[in-house]
PDB file of C-alpha atoms and ligand atoms in Angstrom:
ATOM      1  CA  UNK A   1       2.724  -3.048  21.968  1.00  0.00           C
ATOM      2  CA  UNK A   2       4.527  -6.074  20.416  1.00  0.00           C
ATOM      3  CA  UNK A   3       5.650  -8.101  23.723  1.00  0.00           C
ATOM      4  CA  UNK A   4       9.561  -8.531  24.129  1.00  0.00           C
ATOM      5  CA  UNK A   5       9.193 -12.646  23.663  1.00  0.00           C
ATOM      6  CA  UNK A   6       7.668 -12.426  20.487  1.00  0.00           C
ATOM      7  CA  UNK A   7      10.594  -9.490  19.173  1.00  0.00           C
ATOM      8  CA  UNK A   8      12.971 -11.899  21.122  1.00  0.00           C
ATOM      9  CA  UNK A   9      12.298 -14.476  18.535  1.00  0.00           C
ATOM     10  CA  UNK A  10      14.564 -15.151  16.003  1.00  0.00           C
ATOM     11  CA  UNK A  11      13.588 -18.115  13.444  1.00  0.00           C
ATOM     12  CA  UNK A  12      17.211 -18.934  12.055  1.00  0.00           C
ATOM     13  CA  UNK A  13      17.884 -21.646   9.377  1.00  0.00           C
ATOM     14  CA  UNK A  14      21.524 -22.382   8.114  1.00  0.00           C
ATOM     15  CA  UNK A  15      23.392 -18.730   9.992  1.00  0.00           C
ATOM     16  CA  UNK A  16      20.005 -16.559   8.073  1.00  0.00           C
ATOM     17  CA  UNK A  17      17.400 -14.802  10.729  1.00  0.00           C
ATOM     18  CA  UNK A  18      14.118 -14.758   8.866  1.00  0.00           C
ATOM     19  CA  UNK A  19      11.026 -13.220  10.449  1.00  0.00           C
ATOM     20  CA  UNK A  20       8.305 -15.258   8.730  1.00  0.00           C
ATOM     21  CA  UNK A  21       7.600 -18.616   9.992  1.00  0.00           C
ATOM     22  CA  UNK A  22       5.694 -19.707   7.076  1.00  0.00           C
ATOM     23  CA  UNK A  23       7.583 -21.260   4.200  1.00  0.00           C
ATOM     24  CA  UNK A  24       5.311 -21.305   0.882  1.00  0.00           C
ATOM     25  CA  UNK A  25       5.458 -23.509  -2.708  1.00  0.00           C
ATOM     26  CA  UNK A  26       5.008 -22.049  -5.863  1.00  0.00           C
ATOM     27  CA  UNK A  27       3.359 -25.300  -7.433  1.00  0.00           C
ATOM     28  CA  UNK A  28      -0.415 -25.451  -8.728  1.00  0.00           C
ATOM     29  CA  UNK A  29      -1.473 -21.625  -9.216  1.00  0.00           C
ATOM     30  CA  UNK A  30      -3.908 -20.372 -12.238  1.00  0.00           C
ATOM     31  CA  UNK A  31      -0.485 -17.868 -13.311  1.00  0.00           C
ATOM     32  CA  UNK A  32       2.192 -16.820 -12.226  1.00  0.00           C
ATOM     33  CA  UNK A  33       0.359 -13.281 -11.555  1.00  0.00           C
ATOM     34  CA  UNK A  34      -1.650 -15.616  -8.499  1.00  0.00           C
ATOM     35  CA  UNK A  35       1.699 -16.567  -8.008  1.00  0.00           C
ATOM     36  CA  UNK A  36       3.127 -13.760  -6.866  1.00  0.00           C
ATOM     37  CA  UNK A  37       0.435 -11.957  -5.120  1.00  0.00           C
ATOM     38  CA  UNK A  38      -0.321 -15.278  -2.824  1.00  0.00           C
ATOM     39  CA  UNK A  39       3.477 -15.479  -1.727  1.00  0.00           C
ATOM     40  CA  UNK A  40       3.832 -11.921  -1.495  1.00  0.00           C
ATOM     41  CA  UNK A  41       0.385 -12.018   0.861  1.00  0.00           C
ATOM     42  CA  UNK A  42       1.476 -14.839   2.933  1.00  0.00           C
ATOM     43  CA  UNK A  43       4.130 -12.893   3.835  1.00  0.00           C
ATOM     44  CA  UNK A  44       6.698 -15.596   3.428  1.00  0.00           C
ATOM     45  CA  UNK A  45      10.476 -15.088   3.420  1.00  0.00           C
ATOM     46  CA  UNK A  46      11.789 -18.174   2.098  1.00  0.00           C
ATOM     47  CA  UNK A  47       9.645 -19.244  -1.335  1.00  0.00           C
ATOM     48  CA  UNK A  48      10.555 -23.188  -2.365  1.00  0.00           C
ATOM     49  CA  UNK A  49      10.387 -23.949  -6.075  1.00  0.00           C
ATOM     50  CA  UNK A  50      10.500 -27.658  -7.498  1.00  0.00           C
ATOM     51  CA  UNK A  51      13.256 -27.538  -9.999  1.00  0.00           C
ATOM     52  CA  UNK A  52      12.417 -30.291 -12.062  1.00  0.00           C
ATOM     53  CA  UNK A  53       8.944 -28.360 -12.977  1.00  0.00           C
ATOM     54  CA  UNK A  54      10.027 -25.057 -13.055  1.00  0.00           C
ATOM     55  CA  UNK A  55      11.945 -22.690 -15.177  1.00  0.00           C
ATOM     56  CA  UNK A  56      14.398 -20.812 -13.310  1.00  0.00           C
ATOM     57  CA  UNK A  57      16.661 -20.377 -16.386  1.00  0.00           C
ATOM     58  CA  UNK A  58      17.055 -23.897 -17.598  1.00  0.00           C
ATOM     59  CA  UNK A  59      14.680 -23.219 -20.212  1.00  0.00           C
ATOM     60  CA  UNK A  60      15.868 -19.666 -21.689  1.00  0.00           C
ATOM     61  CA  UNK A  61      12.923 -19.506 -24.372  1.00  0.00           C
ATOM     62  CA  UNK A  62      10.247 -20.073 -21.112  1.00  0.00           C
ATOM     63  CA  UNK A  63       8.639 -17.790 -18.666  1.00  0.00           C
ATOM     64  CA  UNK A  64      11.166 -17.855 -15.832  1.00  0.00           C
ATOM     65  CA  UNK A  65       9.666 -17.815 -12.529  1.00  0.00           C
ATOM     66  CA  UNK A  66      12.510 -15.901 -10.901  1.00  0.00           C
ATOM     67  CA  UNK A  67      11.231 -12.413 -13.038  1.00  0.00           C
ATOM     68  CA  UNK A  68       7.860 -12.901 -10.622  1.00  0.00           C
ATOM     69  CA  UNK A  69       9.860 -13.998  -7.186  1.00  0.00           C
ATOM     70  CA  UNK A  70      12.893 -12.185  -7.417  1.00  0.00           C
ATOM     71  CA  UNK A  71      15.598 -14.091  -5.439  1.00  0.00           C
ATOM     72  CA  UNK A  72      16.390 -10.006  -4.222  1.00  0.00           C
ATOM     73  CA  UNK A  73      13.570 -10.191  -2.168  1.00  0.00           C
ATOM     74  CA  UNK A  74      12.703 -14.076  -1.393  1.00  0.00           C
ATOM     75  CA  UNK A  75      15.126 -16.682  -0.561  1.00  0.00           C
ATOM     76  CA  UNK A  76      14.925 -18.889  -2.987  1.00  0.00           C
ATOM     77  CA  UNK A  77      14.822 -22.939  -1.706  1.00  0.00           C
ATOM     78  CA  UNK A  78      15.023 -24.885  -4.741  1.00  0.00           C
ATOM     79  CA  UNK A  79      13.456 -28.524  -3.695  1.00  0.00           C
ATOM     80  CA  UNK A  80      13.804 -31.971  -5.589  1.00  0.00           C
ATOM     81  CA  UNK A  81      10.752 -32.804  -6.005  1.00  0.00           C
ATOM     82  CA  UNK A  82       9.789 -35.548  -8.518  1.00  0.00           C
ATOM     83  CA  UNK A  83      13.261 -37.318  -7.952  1.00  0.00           C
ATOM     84  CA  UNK A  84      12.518 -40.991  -6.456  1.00  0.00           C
ATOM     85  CA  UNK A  85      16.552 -42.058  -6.338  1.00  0.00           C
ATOM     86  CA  UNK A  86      19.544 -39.900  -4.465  1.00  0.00           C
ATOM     87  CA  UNK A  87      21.301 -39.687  -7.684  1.00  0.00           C
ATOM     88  CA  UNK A  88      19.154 -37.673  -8.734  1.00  0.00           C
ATOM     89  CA  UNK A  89      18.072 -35.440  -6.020  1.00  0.00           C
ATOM     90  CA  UNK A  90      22.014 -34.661  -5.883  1.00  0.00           C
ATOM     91  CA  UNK A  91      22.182 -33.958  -9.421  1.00  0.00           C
ATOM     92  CA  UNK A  92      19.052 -31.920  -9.416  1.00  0.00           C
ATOM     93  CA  UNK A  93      20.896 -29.821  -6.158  1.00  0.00           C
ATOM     94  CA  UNK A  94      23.966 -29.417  -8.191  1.00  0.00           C
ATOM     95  CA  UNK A  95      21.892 -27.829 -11.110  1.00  0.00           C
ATOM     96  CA  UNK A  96      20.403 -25.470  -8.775  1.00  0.00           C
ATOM     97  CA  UNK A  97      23.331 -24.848  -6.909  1.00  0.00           C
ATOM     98  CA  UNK A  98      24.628 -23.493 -10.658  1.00  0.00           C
ATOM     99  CA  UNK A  99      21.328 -21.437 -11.746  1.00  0.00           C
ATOM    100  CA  UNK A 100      21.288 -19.805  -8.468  1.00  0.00           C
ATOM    101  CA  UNK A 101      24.851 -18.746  -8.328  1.00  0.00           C
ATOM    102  CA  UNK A 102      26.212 -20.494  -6.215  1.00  0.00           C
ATOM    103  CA  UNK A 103      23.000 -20.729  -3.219  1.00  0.00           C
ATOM    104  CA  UNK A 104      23.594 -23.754  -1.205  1.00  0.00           C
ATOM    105  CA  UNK A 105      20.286 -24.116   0.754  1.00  0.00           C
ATOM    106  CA  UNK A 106      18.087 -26.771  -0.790  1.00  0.00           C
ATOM    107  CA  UNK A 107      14.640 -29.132  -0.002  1.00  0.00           C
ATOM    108  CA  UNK A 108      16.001 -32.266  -0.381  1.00  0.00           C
ATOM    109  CA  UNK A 109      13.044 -34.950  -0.623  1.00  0.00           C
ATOM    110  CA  UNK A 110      13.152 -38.207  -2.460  1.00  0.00           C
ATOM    111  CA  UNK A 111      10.122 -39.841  -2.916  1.00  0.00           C
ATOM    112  CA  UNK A 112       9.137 -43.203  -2.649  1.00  0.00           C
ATOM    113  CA  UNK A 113       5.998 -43.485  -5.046  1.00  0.00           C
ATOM    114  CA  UNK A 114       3.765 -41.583  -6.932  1.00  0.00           C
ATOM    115  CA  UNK A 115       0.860 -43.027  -4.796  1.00  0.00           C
ATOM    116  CA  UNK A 116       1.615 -41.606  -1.750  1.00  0.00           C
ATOM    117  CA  UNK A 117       4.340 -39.132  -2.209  1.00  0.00           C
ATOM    118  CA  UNK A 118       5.866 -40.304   0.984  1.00  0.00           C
ATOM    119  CA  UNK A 119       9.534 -39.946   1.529  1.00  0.00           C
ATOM    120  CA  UNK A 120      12.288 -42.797   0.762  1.00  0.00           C
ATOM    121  CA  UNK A 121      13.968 -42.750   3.387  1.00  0.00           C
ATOM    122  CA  UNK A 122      16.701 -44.749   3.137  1.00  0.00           C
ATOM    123  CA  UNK A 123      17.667 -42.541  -0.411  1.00  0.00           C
ATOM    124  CA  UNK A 124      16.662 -39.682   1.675  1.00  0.00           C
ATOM    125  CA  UNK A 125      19.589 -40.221   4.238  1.00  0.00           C
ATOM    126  CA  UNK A 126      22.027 -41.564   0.997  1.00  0.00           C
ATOM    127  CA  UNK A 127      21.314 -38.176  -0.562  1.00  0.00           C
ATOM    128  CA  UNK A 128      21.673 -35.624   2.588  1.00  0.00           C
ATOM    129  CA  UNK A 129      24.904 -37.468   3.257  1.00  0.00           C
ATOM    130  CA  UNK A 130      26.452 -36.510  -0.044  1.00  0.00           C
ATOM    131  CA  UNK A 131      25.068 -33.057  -0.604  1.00  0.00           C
ATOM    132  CA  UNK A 132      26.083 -32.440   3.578  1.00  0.00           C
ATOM    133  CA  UNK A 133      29.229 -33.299   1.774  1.00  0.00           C
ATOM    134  CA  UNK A 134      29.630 -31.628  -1.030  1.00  0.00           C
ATOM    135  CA  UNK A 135      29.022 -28.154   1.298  1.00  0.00           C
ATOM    136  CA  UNK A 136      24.651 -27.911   1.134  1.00  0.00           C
ATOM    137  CA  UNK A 137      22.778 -26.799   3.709  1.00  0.00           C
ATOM    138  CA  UNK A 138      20.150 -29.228   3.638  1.00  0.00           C
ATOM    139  CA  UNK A 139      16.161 -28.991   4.726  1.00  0.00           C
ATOM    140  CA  UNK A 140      15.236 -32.383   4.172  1.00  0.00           C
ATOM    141  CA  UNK A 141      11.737 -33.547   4.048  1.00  0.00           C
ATOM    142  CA  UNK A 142      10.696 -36.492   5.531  1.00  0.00           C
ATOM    143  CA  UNK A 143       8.600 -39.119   7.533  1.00  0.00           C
ATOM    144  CA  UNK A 144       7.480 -38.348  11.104  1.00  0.00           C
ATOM    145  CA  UNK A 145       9.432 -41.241  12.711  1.00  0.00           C
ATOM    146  CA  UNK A 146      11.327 -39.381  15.380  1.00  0.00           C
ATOM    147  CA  UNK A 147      14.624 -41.725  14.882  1.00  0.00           C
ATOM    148  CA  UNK A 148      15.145 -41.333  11.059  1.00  0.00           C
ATOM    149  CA  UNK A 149      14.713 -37.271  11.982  1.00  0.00           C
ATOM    150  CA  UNK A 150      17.108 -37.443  15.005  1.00  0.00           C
ATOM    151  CA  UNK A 151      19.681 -39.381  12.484  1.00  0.00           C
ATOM    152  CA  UNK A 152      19.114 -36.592   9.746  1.00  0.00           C
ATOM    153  CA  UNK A 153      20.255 -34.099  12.234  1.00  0.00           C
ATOM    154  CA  UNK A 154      23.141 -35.637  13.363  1.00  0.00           C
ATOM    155  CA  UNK A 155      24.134 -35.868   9.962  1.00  0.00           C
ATOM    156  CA  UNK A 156      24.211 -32.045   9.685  1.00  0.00           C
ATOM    157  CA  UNK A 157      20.753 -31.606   8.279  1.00  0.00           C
ATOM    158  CA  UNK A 158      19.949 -27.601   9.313  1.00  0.00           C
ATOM    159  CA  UNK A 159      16.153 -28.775   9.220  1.00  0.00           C
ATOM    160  CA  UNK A 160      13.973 -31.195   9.663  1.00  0.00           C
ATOM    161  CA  UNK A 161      10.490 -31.169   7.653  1.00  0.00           C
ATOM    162  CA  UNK A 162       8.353 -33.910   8.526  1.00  0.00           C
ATOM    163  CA  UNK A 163       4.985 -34.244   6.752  1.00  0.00           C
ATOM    164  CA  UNK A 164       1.822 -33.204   8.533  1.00  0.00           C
ATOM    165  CA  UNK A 165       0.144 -35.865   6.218  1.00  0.00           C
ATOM    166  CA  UNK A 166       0.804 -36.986   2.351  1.00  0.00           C
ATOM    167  CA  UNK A 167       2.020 -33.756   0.022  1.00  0.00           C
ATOM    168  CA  UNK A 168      -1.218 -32.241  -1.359  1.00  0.00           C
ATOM    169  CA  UNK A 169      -3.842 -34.545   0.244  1.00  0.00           C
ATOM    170  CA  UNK A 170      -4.911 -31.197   2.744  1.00  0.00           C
ATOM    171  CA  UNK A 171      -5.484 -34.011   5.530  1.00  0.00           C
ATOM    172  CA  UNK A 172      -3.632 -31.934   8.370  1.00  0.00           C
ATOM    173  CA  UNK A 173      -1.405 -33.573  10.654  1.00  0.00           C
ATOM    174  CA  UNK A 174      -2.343 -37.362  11.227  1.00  0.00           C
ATOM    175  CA  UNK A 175      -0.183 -37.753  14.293  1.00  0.00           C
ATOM    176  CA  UNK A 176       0.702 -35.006  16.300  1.00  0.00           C
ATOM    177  CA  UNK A 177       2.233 -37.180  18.689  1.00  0.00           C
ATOM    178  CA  UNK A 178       5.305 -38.253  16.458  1.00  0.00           C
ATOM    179  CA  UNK A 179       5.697 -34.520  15.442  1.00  0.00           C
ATOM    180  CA  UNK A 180       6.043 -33.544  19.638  1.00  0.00           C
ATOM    181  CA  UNK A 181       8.573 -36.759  19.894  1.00  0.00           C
ATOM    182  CA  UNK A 182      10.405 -34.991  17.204  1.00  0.00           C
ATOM    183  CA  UNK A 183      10.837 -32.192  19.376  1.00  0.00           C
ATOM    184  CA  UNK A 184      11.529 -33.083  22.267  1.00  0.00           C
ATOM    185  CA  UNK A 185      15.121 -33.902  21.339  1.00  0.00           C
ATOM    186  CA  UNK A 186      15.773 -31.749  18.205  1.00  0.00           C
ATOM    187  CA  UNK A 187      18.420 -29.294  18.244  1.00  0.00           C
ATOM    188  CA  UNK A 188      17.578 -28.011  14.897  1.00  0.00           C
ATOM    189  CA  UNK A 189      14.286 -26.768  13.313  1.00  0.00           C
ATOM    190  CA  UNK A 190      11.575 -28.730  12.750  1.00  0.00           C
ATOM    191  CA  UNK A 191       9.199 -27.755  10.006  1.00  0.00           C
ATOM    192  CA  UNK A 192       6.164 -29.185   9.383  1.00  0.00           C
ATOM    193  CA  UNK A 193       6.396 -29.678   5.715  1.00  0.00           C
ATOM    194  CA  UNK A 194       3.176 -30.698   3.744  1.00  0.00           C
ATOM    195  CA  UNK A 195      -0.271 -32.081   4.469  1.00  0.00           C
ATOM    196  CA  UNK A 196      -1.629 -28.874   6.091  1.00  0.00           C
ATOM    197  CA  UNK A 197      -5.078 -28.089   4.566  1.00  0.00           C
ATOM    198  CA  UNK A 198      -6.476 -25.433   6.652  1.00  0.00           C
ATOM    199  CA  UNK A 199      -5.401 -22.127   8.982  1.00  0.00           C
ATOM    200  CA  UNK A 200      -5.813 -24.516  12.027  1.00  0.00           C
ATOM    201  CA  UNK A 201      -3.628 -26.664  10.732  1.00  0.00           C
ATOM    202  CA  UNK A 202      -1.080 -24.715  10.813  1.00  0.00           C
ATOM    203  CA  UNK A 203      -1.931 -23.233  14.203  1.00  0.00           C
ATOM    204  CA  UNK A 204      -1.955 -26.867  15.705  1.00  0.00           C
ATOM    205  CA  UNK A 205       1.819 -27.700  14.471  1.00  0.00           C
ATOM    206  CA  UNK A 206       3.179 -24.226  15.816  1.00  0.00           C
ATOM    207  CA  UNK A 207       1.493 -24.548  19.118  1.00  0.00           C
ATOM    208  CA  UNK A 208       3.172 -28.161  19.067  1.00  0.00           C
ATOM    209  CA  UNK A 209       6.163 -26.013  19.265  1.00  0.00           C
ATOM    210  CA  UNK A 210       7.445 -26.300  15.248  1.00  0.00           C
ATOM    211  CA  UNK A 211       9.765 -23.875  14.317  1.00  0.00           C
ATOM    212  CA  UNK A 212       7.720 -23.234  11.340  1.00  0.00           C
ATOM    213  CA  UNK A 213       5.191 -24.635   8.484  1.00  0.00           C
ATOM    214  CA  UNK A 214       5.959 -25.274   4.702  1.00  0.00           C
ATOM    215  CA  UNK A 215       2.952 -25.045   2.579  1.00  0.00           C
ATOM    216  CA  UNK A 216       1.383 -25.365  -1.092  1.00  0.00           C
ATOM    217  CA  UNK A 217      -1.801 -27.061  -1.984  1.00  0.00           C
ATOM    218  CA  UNK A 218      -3.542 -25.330   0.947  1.00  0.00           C
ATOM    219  CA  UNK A 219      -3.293 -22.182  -0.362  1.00  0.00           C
ATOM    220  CA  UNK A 220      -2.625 -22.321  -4.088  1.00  0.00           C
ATOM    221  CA  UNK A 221      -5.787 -25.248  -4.035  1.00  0.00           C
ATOM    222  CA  UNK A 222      -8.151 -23.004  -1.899  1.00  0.00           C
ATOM    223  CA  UNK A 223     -11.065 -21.027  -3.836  1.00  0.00           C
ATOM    224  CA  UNK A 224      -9.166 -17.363  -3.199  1.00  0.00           C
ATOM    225  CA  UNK A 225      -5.577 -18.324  -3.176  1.00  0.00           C
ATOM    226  CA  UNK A 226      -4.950 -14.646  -2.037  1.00  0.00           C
ATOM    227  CA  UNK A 227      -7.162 -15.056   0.732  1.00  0.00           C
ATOM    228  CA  UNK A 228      -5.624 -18.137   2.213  1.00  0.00           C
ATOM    229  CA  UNK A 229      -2.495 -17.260   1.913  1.00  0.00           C
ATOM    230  CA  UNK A 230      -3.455 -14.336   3.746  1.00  0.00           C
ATOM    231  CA  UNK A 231      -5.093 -16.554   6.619  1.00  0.00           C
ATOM    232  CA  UNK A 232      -2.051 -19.302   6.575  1.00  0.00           C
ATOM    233  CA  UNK A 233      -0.081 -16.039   7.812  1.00  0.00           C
ATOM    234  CA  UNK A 234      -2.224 -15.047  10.102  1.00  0.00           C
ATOM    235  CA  UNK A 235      -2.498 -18.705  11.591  1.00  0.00           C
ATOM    236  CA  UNK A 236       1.404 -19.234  11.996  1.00  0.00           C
ATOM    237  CA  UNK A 237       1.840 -16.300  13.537  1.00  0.00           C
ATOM    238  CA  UNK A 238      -1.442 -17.218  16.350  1.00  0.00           C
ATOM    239  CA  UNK A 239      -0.006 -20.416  17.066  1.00  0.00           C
ATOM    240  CA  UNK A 240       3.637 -18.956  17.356  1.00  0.00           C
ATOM    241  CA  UNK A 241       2.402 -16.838  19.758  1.00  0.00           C
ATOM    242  CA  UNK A 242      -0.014 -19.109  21.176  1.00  0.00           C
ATOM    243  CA  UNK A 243       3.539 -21.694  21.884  1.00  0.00           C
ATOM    244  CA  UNK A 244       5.329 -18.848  23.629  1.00  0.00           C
ATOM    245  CA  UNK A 245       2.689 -18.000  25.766  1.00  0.00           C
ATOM    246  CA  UNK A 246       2.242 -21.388  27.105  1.00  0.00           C
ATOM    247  CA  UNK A 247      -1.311 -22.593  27.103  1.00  0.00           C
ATOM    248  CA  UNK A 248      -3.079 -23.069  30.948  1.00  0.00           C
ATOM    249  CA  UNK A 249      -2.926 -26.082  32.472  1.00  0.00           C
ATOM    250  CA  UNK A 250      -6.023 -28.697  31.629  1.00  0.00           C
ATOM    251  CA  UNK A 251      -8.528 -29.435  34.538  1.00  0.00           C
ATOM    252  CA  UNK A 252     -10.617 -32.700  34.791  1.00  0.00           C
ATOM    253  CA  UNK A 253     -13.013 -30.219  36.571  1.00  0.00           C
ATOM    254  CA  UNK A 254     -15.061 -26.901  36.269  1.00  0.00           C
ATOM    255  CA  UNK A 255     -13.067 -23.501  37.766  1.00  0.00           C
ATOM    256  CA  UNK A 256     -15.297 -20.684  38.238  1.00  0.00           C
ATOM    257  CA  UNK A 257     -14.026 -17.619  35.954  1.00  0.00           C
ATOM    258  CA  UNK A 258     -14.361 -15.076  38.920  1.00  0.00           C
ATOM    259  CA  UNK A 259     -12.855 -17.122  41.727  1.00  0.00           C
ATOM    260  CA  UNK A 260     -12.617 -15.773  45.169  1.00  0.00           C
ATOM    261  CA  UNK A 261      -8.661 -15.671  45.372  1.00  0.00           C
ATOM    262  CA  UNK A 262      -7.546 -12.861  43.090  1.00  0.00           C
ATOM    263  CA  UNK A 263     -10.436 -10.598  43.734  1.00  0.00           C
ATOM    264  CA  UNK A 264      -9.503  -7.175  43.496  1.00  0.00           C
ATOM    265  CA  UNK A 265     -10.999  -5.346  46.428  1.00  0.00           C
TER     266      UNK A 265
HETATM  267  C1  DXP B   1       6.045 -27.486  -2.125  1.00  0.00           C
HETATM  268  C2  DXP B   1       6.785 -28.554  -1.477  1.00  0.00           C
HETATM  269  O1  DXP B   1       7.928 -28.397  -1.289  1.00  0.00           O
HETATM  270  C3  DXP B   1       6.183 -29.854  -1.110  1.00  0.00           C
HETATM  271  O2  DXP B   1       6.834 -30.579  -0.142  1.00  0.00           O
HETATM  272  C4  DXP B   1       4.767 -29.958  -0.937  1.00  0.00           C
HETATM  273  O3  DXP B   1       4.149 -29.672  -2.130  1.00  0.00           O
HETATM  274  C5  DXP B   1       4.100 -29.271   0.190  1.00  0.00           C
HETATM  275  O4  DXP B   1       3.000 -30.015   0.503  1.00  0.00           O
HETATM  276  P1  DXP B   1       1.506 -29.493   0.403  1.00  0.00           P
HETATM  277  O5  DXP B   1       1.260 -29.188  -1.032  1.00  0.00           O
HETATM  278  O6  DXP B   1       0.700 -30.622   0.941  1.00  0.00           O
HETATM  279  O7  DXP B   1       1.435 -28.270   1.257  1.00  0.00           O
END
């Protein structure tokens, strides 16, 4: 039986109620058939796609990724990367905003360098003020310092993504303290949003108490795609419930597993 807590759980970004608490990329597969049978595995509700690398119609001659993940059944979260200025993560919204029909939920990151893929911030918070603007509902991606996420929320971000560790470097998350200092005063959803390389991973930053985990090289990288993707779903949904639960307090000392007190006589 399916406790009331975890049915009593709604994950809600931007007014939507998703179940899924694992947000997938479509980046780095052998095909698009891999593609589709990894997200579809994972179980993931909300699929992110990096416009300036994939065809969702700009290219009407090209495979269009959209005839594999149907925006009927995923929601569709066009991102920016490969954009380094705000100029042009704000143009590259706008061109989504027009493919899609009109969808106004976007990824916003803006990258600093190729090296390190690490978030600009200071273009970051240029951007998200002009597409908060101009009516987006904006997941931004960005460093783990708990001020620059606290200012991204005021600004009307409806999530913050920090990274776990560098995009695609599978290095899991390098400070788990900043991601907890992000919590403890966000108001908003906090995502951990790249970095993850393995199930644990992703079971560490929802038992940190993340609303939810945003993933690609982990599972289109790993030797059975399928299978990860299949474990990564698994592994949210552990340390989900594992958060709810509450873990047991920590003892400096030994407590016998069949104490005395509690005995049933
Ligand atoms: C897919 C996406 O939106 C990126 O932010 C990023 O690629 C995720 O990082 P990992 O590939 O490290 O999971």
């Amino acid at each position: 039986m399916t406790p009331d807590i975890i049915l009593n759980d709604p994950f809600i970004i931007a007014d939507r109620t998703f179940t899924s608490r694992l947000m997938i990329g479509t980046g780095k597969y052998k095909d698009m058939e891999e593609t589709r049978q990894a997200i579809e595995t994972s179980g993931a509700e909300i699929v992110t796609l990096a416009l300036r690398r994939t065809n969702i119609g700009q290219n009407p001659n090209e495979p269009n990724l959209l005839d594999v993940i149907s925006p009927e059944k995923y929601c569709i979260l066009p991102n920016t990367a490969f954009c380094y200025t705000a100029e042009e993560a704000v143009r590259t919204c706008r061109l989504a905003r027009e493919l899609l029909g009109g969808h106004d939920l976007v990824k916003l990151e803006v990258l600093g360098d190729e090296k390190t893929l690490y978030p600009n911030v200071t273009e970051t918070l240029k951007a998200a003020e002009v597409l908060i603007n101009d009516g987006f509902n904006v997941m931004v991606y960005t460093s783990d310092d708990p001020l620059i996420a606290k200012r991204l929320e005021d600004m009307g971000c409806v999530a913050v993504m920090p990274l776990g560790a560098p995009i695609g470097s599978g290095l899991g998350i390098s400070n788990p303290h900043n991601i907890k200092l992000i919590l403890e005063n966000a108001k908003v959803p906090i995502i951990v949003d790249a970095g993850v390389g393995t199930p644990s991973d992703a079971t560490l930053a929802m038992e940190l108490g993340c609303a939810g985990v945003l993933m690609n090289s982990a599972v289109a990288h790993a030797q059975q795609p399928v299978l990860m993707a299949q474990a990564m779903r698994k592994a949210v949904e552990c340390g989900r419930e594992g958060y709810l639960a509450g873990r047991m307090p920590r003892k400096a000392y030994a407590s016998a597993s069949s104490p005395i007190e509690g005995t049933i006589s």
